[in-house]
Amino acid sequence: MWVVSWAFWVSQTALLPFIVGAILSYLMLPLISLLERYANLTRWLAILIVYTVGLVVLIIALVTIIPMLLRQFSQLTQIFPDLPGIIEEQTEVLADWYEGASKDIPEEVRMPLETAVMNAINQIFVSLEENLMGYVQGGISFAINTLFQLINTVGFLLGFFIVPIWMFYVMYDSRKGEYALDRMMPTWLRRDFWAILRIIHHTISNYFRGQFLLGVVVAVGVWVGLIGLNMAGFKVEFTLLLAVFAGICELIPYIGPILGAVPAVAVGFVDSPTTAIAVAVLFLIVQLLENNFLVPRIQGDSVGLHPAVLMVMMVVCSSALGLVGIILAAPISAVARDIFLYVHGRLSEPPRQSGVLPWEWSQAEEQESAEPDESVSVGDTASSVGS
């Protein structure tokens, strides 16, 4: 066991393509199962169709979206050195407007407020001038160096070409793998083992599919909205880059929409304070539409955690895993809660029925009271994890 763990640790860079491939296989398995079930296709043909569609989408992205994103990112990095000066100019415009609008405010109220605001603005400018370019250059250098280190690894290149074939076999024989794992389990452990896997699968798949769909909708909505602002006479550059960033930030609970709006508002402020306000209003409208119409239908209460609990878990997970921890905080917390409820139910007196998940308890109790207990085949339980 220690030798296997050591081998995995030493070859973690070379195994990165297989980790990505395992995640992609997990995401594609439901589509393959749907094609098998409703289109009456063989499994290999369903995999081939999903592969083909994915390849077409990838080619379209590489030809159209990716070059545009790289071009806009390059243009954005070019204006970073001038950004503090541009913001200072727009702040002076805003200050002139405020001076004309604040004549009716008593001086004893206005002067302390102006002093506090100007001190805060000066501190922001100093921080921007000292740290902004360092952060940007450091981040770009780190990303480029990491990318070249990965590419220069022979194992990574070998894995990159092998992974598509490996993914095909994983998806084609996934059910055989489940049944083989099932036969290795002791009889007394099988139902509990598959129940815990079903908890993990149910929470993670529902959460990330919902978040991904919301992210795509938000990105498209922001992109269309920013183009509309440009057509209305406002000047907002880097529309696609800002929209994609806003969509990615949707993966972060609660604070993600705010983080996604900050760069867009800052870019709008480069043009004028009025443009910044228009961009902020656009993001507010997108979030209102999302929260009132999309979230209840797409995601619902996917994790069922109180915001106060989730915010604490975000801090805890971020300290251990960084940005990845912030993104995974919600599903990790929900999985931990549901596993605790399941284990507690199994250890309570009288124990809950094995293989029945916490959200299925009430239905199972009604069935038990209505009819005799019927055993559930472990093969059905195992196959429900991969579908």
Coordinates of C-alpha atoms in Angstrom, one line a residue:
M1 CA 0.0 0.0 0.0
W2 CA 2.8 2.4 0.9
V3 CA 4.6 1.6 -2.3
V4 CA 1.5 2.3 -4.4
S5 CA 1.0 5.6 -2.6
W6 CA 4.6 6.6 -3.1
A7 CA 4.4 5.7 -6.8
F8 CA 1.3 7.8 -7.2
W9 CA 2.9 10.8 -5.4
V10 CA 6.1 10.6 -7.5
S11 CA 4.1 10.5 -10.8
Q12 CA 1.4 13.0 -9.9
T13 CA 2.4 15.3 -12.8
A14 CA 2.2 12.5 -15.3
L15 CA -1.1 11.4 -13.8
L16 CA -2.7 14.8 -14.2
P17 CA -4.2 13.9 -17.7
F18 CA -5.7 10.8 -16.2
I19 CA -7.3 12.8 -13.4
V20 CA -8.8 15.2 -15.9
G21 CA -9.9 12.2 -18.0
A22 CA -11.6 10.6 -15.0
I23 CA -13.5 13.8 -14.3
L24 CA -14.6 14.2 -17.9
S25 CA -15.6 10.5 -18.0
Y26 CA -17.7 11.1 -14.9
L27 CA -19.4 14.1 -16.5
M28 CA -20.1 12.3 -19.8
L29 CA -21.4 9.0 -18.3
P30 CA -25.0 10.4 -17.8
L31 CA -25.2 11.5 -21.4
I32 CA -24.0 8.1 -22.6
S33 CA -26.6 6.4 -20.3
L34 CA -29.4 8.7 -21.7
L35 CA -28.4 7.8 -25.3
E36 CA -28.4 4.1 -24.5
R37 CA -31.8 4.3 -22.7
Y38 CA -33.8 6.6 -24.9
A39 CA -32.2 6.4 -28.3
N40 CA -31.7 2.6 -28.0
L41 CA -28.0 2.9 -29.0
T42 CA -25.2 0.5 -28.2
R43 CA -22.8 1.8 -25.6
W44 CA -19.8 2.1 -27.9
L45 CA -22.0 4.1 -30.4
A46 CA -23.2 6.4 -27.6
I47 CA -19.6 7.0 -26.5
L48 CA -18.6 7.7 -30.1
I49 CA -21.5 10.3 -30.5
V50 CA -20.5 12.1 -27.3
Y51 CA -16.9 12.1 -28.3
T52 CA -17.8 13.5 -31.7
V53 CA -20.0 16.3 -30.3
G54 CA -17.3 17.1 -27.7
L55 CA -14.6 17.3 -30.4
V56 CA -16.8 19.6 -32.5
V57 CA -17.4 21.9 -29.6
L58 CA -13.6 21.9 -28.8
I59 CA -12.7 22.8 -32.4
I60 CA -15.2 25.6 -32.5
A61 CA -13.9 27.0 -29.2
L62 CA -10.3 26.7 -30.4
V63 CA -11.1 28.5 -33.7
T64 CA -13.4 31.2 -32.4
I65 CA -13.7 31.8 -28.7
I66 CA -10.1 31.0 -27.4
P67 CA -8.3 33.3 -29.8
M68 CA -10.7 36.1 -29.0
L69 CA -10.2 35.6 -25.2
L70 CA -6.4 35.5 -25.6
R71 CA -6.5 38.7 -27.7
Q72 CA -8.6 40.5 -25.2
F73 CA -6.5 39.3 -22.3
S74 CA -3.4 40.6 -24.1
Q75 CA -5.0 44.0 -24.6
L76 CA -6.1 44.1 -21.0
T77 CA -2.6 43.4 -19.7
Q78 CA -1.2 46.2 -21.9
I79 CA -3.4 48.9 -20.2
F80 CA -2.5 47.7 -16.7
P81 CA 0.5 50.1 -16.4
D82 CA -1.8 53.1 -17.2
L83 CA -4.7 51.9 -15.1
P84 CA -3.9 53.9 -11.9
G85 CA -3.6 57.1 -14.0
I86 CA -6.9 56.4 -15.9
I87 CA -8.8 55.7 -12.6
E88 CA -7.3 58.9 -11.1
E89 CA -8.6 61.0 -14.1
Q90 CA -12.1 59.5 -13.8
T91 CA -12.0 60.1 -10.1
E92 CA -11.3 63.8 -10.7
V93 CA -14.3 63.9 -13.0
L94 CA -16.4 62.3 -10.3
A95 CA -15.0 64.7 -7.8
D96 CA -15.9 67.7 -10.0
W97 CA -19.5 66.3 -10.2
Y98 CA -19.6 65.8 -6.5
E99 CA -18.4 69.4 -5.8
G100 CA -21.2 70.8 -7.8
A101 CA -23.8 68.5 -6.3
S102 CA -22.7 68.9 -2.7
K103 CA -23.0 72.7 -2.3
D104 CA -26.2 72.4 -0.2
I105 CA -24.5 70.0 2.3
P106 CA -23.4 71.7 5.5
E107 CA -19.6 72.2 5.6
E108 CA -19.2 70.5 9.1
V109 CA -20.7 67.3 7.5
R110 CA -19.1 67.6 4.1
M111 CA -15.5 68.2 5.1
P112 CA -14.9 65.1 7.3
L113 CA -16.6 63.0 4.7
E114 CA -14.5 64.3 1.9
T115 CA -11.3 63.9 3.9
A116 CA -12.1 60.3 4.7
V117 CA -13.0 59.5 1.1
M118 CA -9.8 61.2 -0.4
N119 CA -7.6 59.3 2.1
A120 CA -9.1 56.0 1.1
I121 CA -8.8 56.8 -2.6
N122 CA -5.1 57.8 -2.2
Q123 CA -4.4 54.6 -0.4
I124 CA -6.0 52.7 -3.3
F125 CA -3.8 54.5 -5.8
V126 CA -0.7 53.8 -3.8
S127 CA -1.6 50.1 -3.6
L128 CA -2.4 49.9 -7.3
E129 CA 0.9 51.5 -8.3
E130 CA 3.0 49.3 -6.0
N131 CA 1.3 46.0 -6.3
L132 CA -0.9 45.7 -9.4
M133 CA 1.8 45.1 -12.0
G134 CA 3.7 42.8 -9.7
Y135 CA 0.6 40.7 -9.1
V136 CA -0.2 40.5 -12.8
Q137 CA 3.3 39.8 -14.0
G138 CA 3.8 37.2 -11.2
G139 CA 0.5 35.5 -12.1
I140 CA 1.3 35.3 -15.8
S141 CA 4.8 34.1 -15.2
F142 CA 3.6 31.4 -12.8
A143 CA 1.0 30.2 -15.3
I144 CA 3.4 30.1 -18.2
N145 CA 6.1 28.4 -16.2
T146 CA 3.7 25.8 -14.9
L147 CA 2.3 25.1 -18.4
F148 CA 5.8 24.6 -19.8
Q149 CA 6.8 22.4 -16.9
L150 CA 3.8 20.2 -17.6
I151 CA 4.4 20.2 -21.4
N152 CA 8.0 19.3 -21.0
T153 CA 7.2 16.3 -18.9
V154 CA 7.4 13.2 -21.1
G155 CA 4.8 11.4 -18.9
F156 CA 2.4 14.3 -19.4
L157 CA 2.7 14.2 -23.1
L158 CA 2.3 10.4 -23.2
G159 CA -0.7 10.6 -21.0
F160 CA -2.3 13.4 -23.1
F161 CA -2.4 11.1 -26.1
I162 CA -3.3 8.0 -24.2
V163 CA -6.2 9.5 -22.1
P164 CA -8.8 9.6 -24.9
I165 CA -8.4 5.8 -25.5
W166 CA -8.3 5.2 -21.7
M167 CA -11.5 7.2 -21.2
F168 CA -13.2 5.1 -23.9
Y169 CA -12.4 1.9 -22.0
V170 CA -13.4 3.4 -18.6
M171 CA -16.8 4.5 -19.9
Y172 CA -17.4 1.4 -22.0
D173 CA -16.6 -1.0 -19.1
S174 CA -17.8 1.2 -16.2
R175 CA -20.6 -1.3 -15.3
K176 CA -18.1 -4.2 -15.3
G177 CA -15.9 -2.2 -12.9
E178 CA -18.9 -1.6 -10.6
Y179 CA -19.8 -5.3 -10.5
A180 CA -16.2 -6.3 -10.0
L181 CA -15.9 -3.9 -7.1
D182 CA -19.2 -5.1 -5.7
R183 CA -18.0 -8.7 -5.7
M184 CA -14.9 -7.7 -3.8
M185 CA -17.0 -6.1 -1.0
P186 CA -18.0 -8.2 2.0
T187 CA -21.7 -9.0 1.9
W188 CA -22.5 -7.1 5.1
L189 CA -20.8 -3.9 3.7
R190 CA -22.1 -3.8 0.2
R191 CA -25.4 -1.9 0.6
D192 CA -23.8 0.7 2.9
F193 CA -20.8 1.1 0.6
W194 CA -23.0 1.8 -2.4
A195 CA -25.3 4.1 -0.4
I196 CA -22.3 6.3 0.5
L197 CA -21.2 6.4 -3.1
R198 CA -24.7 7.3 -4.1
I199 CA -24.7 10.2 -1.6
I200 CA -21.4 11.5 -3.1
H201 CA -22.6 11.1 -6.7
H202 CA -26.0 12.6 -6.1
T203 CA -24.7 15.8 -4.3
I204 CA -21.7 16.5 -6.5
S205 CA -23.4 15.7 -9.9
N206 CA -26.5 17.8 -9.1
Y207 CA -24.5 20.7 -7.7
F208 CA -21.9 21.1 -10.4
R209 CA -24.3 20.4 -13.3
G210 CA -26.5 23.2 -11.9
Q211 CA -23.6 25.5 -11.3
F212 CA -22.2 24.9 -14.8
L213 CA -25.5 25.6 -16.4
L214 CA -26.0 28.8 -14.3
G215 CA -22.4 29.9 -15.2
V216 CA -23.1 29.5 -18.9
V217 CA -26.4 31.4 -18.7
V218 CA -24.8 34.2 -16.7
A219 CA -21.8 34.4 -19.1
V220 CA -24.1 34.6 -22.1
G221 CA -26.4 37.1 -20.4
V222 CA -23.5 39.4 -19.4
W223 CA -21.9 39.2 -22.8
V224 CA -25.2 40.1 -24.6
G225 CA -25.7 42.9 -22.0
L226 CA -22.3 44.4 -22.4
I227 CA -22.7 44.3 -26.2
G228 CA -26.0 46.1 -25.7
L229 CA -24.4 48.8 -23.6
N230 CA -21.8 49.3 -26.4
M231 CA -24.6 49.7 -28.9
A232 CA -26.3 52.2 -26.5
G233 CA -23.3 54.5 -26.6
F234 CA -21.3 53.2 -23.6
K235 CA -17.8 52.0 -24.2
V236 CA -17.0 48.7 -22.5
E237 CA -14.1 46.7 -23.8
F238 CA -13.1 43.1 -23.3
T239 CA -16.8 42.0 -23.3
L240 CA -16.2 38.3 -23.9
L241 CA -13.3 38.1 -21.4
L242 CA -15.4 39.8 -18.7
A243 CA -18.4 37.6 -19.4
V244 CA -16.4 34.4 -19.2
F245 CA -14.9 35.5 -15.9
A246 CA -18.3 36.3 -14.5
G247 CA -19.5 32.8 -15.6
I248 CA -16.5 31.1 -13.9
C249 CA -17.1 33.1 -10.7
E250 CA -20.6 31.6 -10.5
L251 CA -18.9 28.4 -9.1
I252 CA -18.1 30.4 -6.0
P253 CA -21.1 30.5 -3.6
Y254 CA -22.5 33.9 -2.5
I255 CA -19.4 36.1 -3.2
G256 CA -18.9 34.8 -6.8
P257 CA -21.3 37.2 -8.4
I258 CA -19.6 40.2 -6.7
L259 CA -16.2 39.0 -7.7
G260 CA -17.4 38.6 -11.3
A261 CA -18.8 42.1 -11.4
V262 CA -15.7 43.9 -10.0
P263 CA -13.5 43.7 -13.1
A264 CA -16.3 44.7 -15.4
V265 CA -17.2 47.7 -13.3
A266 CA -13.5 48.7 -13.2
V267 CA -13.2 48.5 -17.0
G268 CA -16.4 50.5 -17.3
F269 CA -14.9 53.1 -14.9
V270 CA -12.0 53.5 -17.3
D271 CA -14.4 55.0 -19.8
S272 CA -16.5 57.0 -17.4
P273 CA -18.2 56.8 -14.0
T274 CA -21.6 56.7 -15.9
T275 CA -20.4 53.6 -17.8
A276 CA -19.3 51.9 -14.5
I277 CA -22.8 52.6 -13.1
A278 CA -24.4 51.2 -16.2
V279 CA -22.3 48.0 -16.0
A280 CA -23.1 47.6 -12.3
V281 CA -26.8 47.9 -13.1
L282 CA -26.5 45.3 -15.8
F283 CA -24.9 42.8 -13.4
L284 CA -27.6 43.6 -10.8
I285 CA -30.3 42.8 -13.4
V286 CA -28.6 39.6 -14.4
Q287 CA -28.3 38.4 -10.8
L288 CA -32.0 39.3 -10.1
L289 CA -33.2 37.3 -13.1
E290 CA -30.9 34.4 -12.2
N291 CA -31.9 34.3 -8.5
N292 CA -35.6 34.6 -9.1
F293 CA -36.2 32.6 -12.3
L294 CA -33.2 30.3 -13.0
V295 CA -31.9 29.2 -9.6
P296 CA -35.2 27.7 -8.3
R297 CA -35.7 25.8 -11.6
I298 CA -32.1 24.7 -12.4
Q299 CA -30.6 24.2 -9.0
G300 CA -33.2 24.6 -6.3
D301 CA -31.9 24.0 -2.8
S302 CA -29.1 21.8 -4.1
V303 CA -27.1 21.6 -0.9
G304 CA -29.6 22.7 1.7
L305 CA -26.9 24.5 3.9
H306 CA -27.5 27.7 5.8
P307 CA -25.4 30.6 4.4
A308 CA -23.7 31.2 7.7
V309 CA -22.5 27.5 7.9
L310 CA -21.4 27.6 4.2
M311 CA -19.4 30.8 4.6
V312 CA -17.5 29.2 7.6
M313 CA -16.8 26.1 5.5
M314 CA -15.6 28.3 2.6
V315 CA -13.0 29.8 4.9
V316 CA -12.0 26.4 6.3
C317 CA -11.7 24.8 2.8
S318 CA -9.9 27.7 1.3
S319 CA -7.2 27.5 4.0
A320 CA -6.6 23.9 3.0
L321 CA -7.1 23.9 -0.8
G322 CA -7.1 27.6 -1.8
L323 CA -9.4 28.6 -4.6
V324 CA -10.3 25.0 -5.3
G325 CA -11.5 24.7 -1.7
I326 CA -13.8 27.7 -2.0
I327 CA -15.4 26.1 -5.1
L328 CA -15.7 22.7 -3.4
A329 CA -16.9 24.0 0.0
A330 CA -20.6 23.6 -0.7
P331 CA -20.6 20.0 -2.1
I332 CA -18.0 18.8 0.4
S333 CA -20.1 20.2 3.3
A334 CA -23.3 18.7 1.9
V335 CA -21.7 15.3 1.4
A336 CA -20.2 15.3 4.9
R337 CA -23.6 16.2 6.4
D338 CA -25.5 13.5 4.4
I339 CA -22.9 10.8 5.2
F340 CA -23.1 11.7 8.9
L341 CA -26.9 11.5 8.8
Y342 CA -26.7 8.1 7.1
V343 CA -24.2 6.6 9.5
H344 CA -26.1 8.1 12.5
G345 CA -29.3 6.5 11.2
R346 CA -27.5 3.1 10.7
L347 CA -26.1 3.2 14.2
S348 CA -29.3 4.4 15.9
E349 CA -31.8 2.1 17.7
P350 CA -33.6 0.8 15.8
P351 CA -31.2 1.1 12.9
R352 CA -32.3 2.6 9.6
Q353 CA -32.6 0.2 6.6
S354 CA -29.2 -0.2 4.8
G355 CA -28.9 1.2 1.4
V356 CA -31.6 3.8 1.9
L357 CA -30.4 7.4 1.7
P358 CA -31.4 10.1 4.2
W359 CA -33.8 11.9 1.8
E360 CA -35.4 8.5 1.1
W361 CA -36.2 7.6 4.7
S362 CA -39.8 8.8 4.8
Q363 CA -40.7 7.0 1.6
A364 CA -39.0 3.8 2.7
E365 CA -40.9 3.9 6.1
E366 CA -44.2 4.3 4.2
Q367 CA -43.4 1.3 2.0
E368 CA -42.3 -0.8 5.0
S369 CA -45.6 -0.1 6.8
A370 CA -47.6 -0.8 3.6
E371 CA -45.9 -4.0 2.4
P372 CA -43.3 -6.6 3.5
D373 CA -39.6 -5.8 3.1
E374 CA -38.2 -6.8 -0.3
S375 CA -34.5 -7.1 -0.8
V376 CA -32.9 -4.7 -3.4
S377 CA -30.3 -6.2 -5.6
V378 CA -26.9 -4.8 -5.1
G379 CA -26.3 -4.7 -8.9
D380 CA -29.2 -2.1 -9.2
T381 CA -27.7 0.0 -6.4
A382 CA -24.2 -0.1 -8.0
S383 CA -25.5 0.8 -11.4
S384 CA -27.3 3.8 -10.1
V385 CA -24.0 5.4 -9.1
G386 CA -22.7 5.4 -12.7
S387 CA -25.9 6.6 -14.4

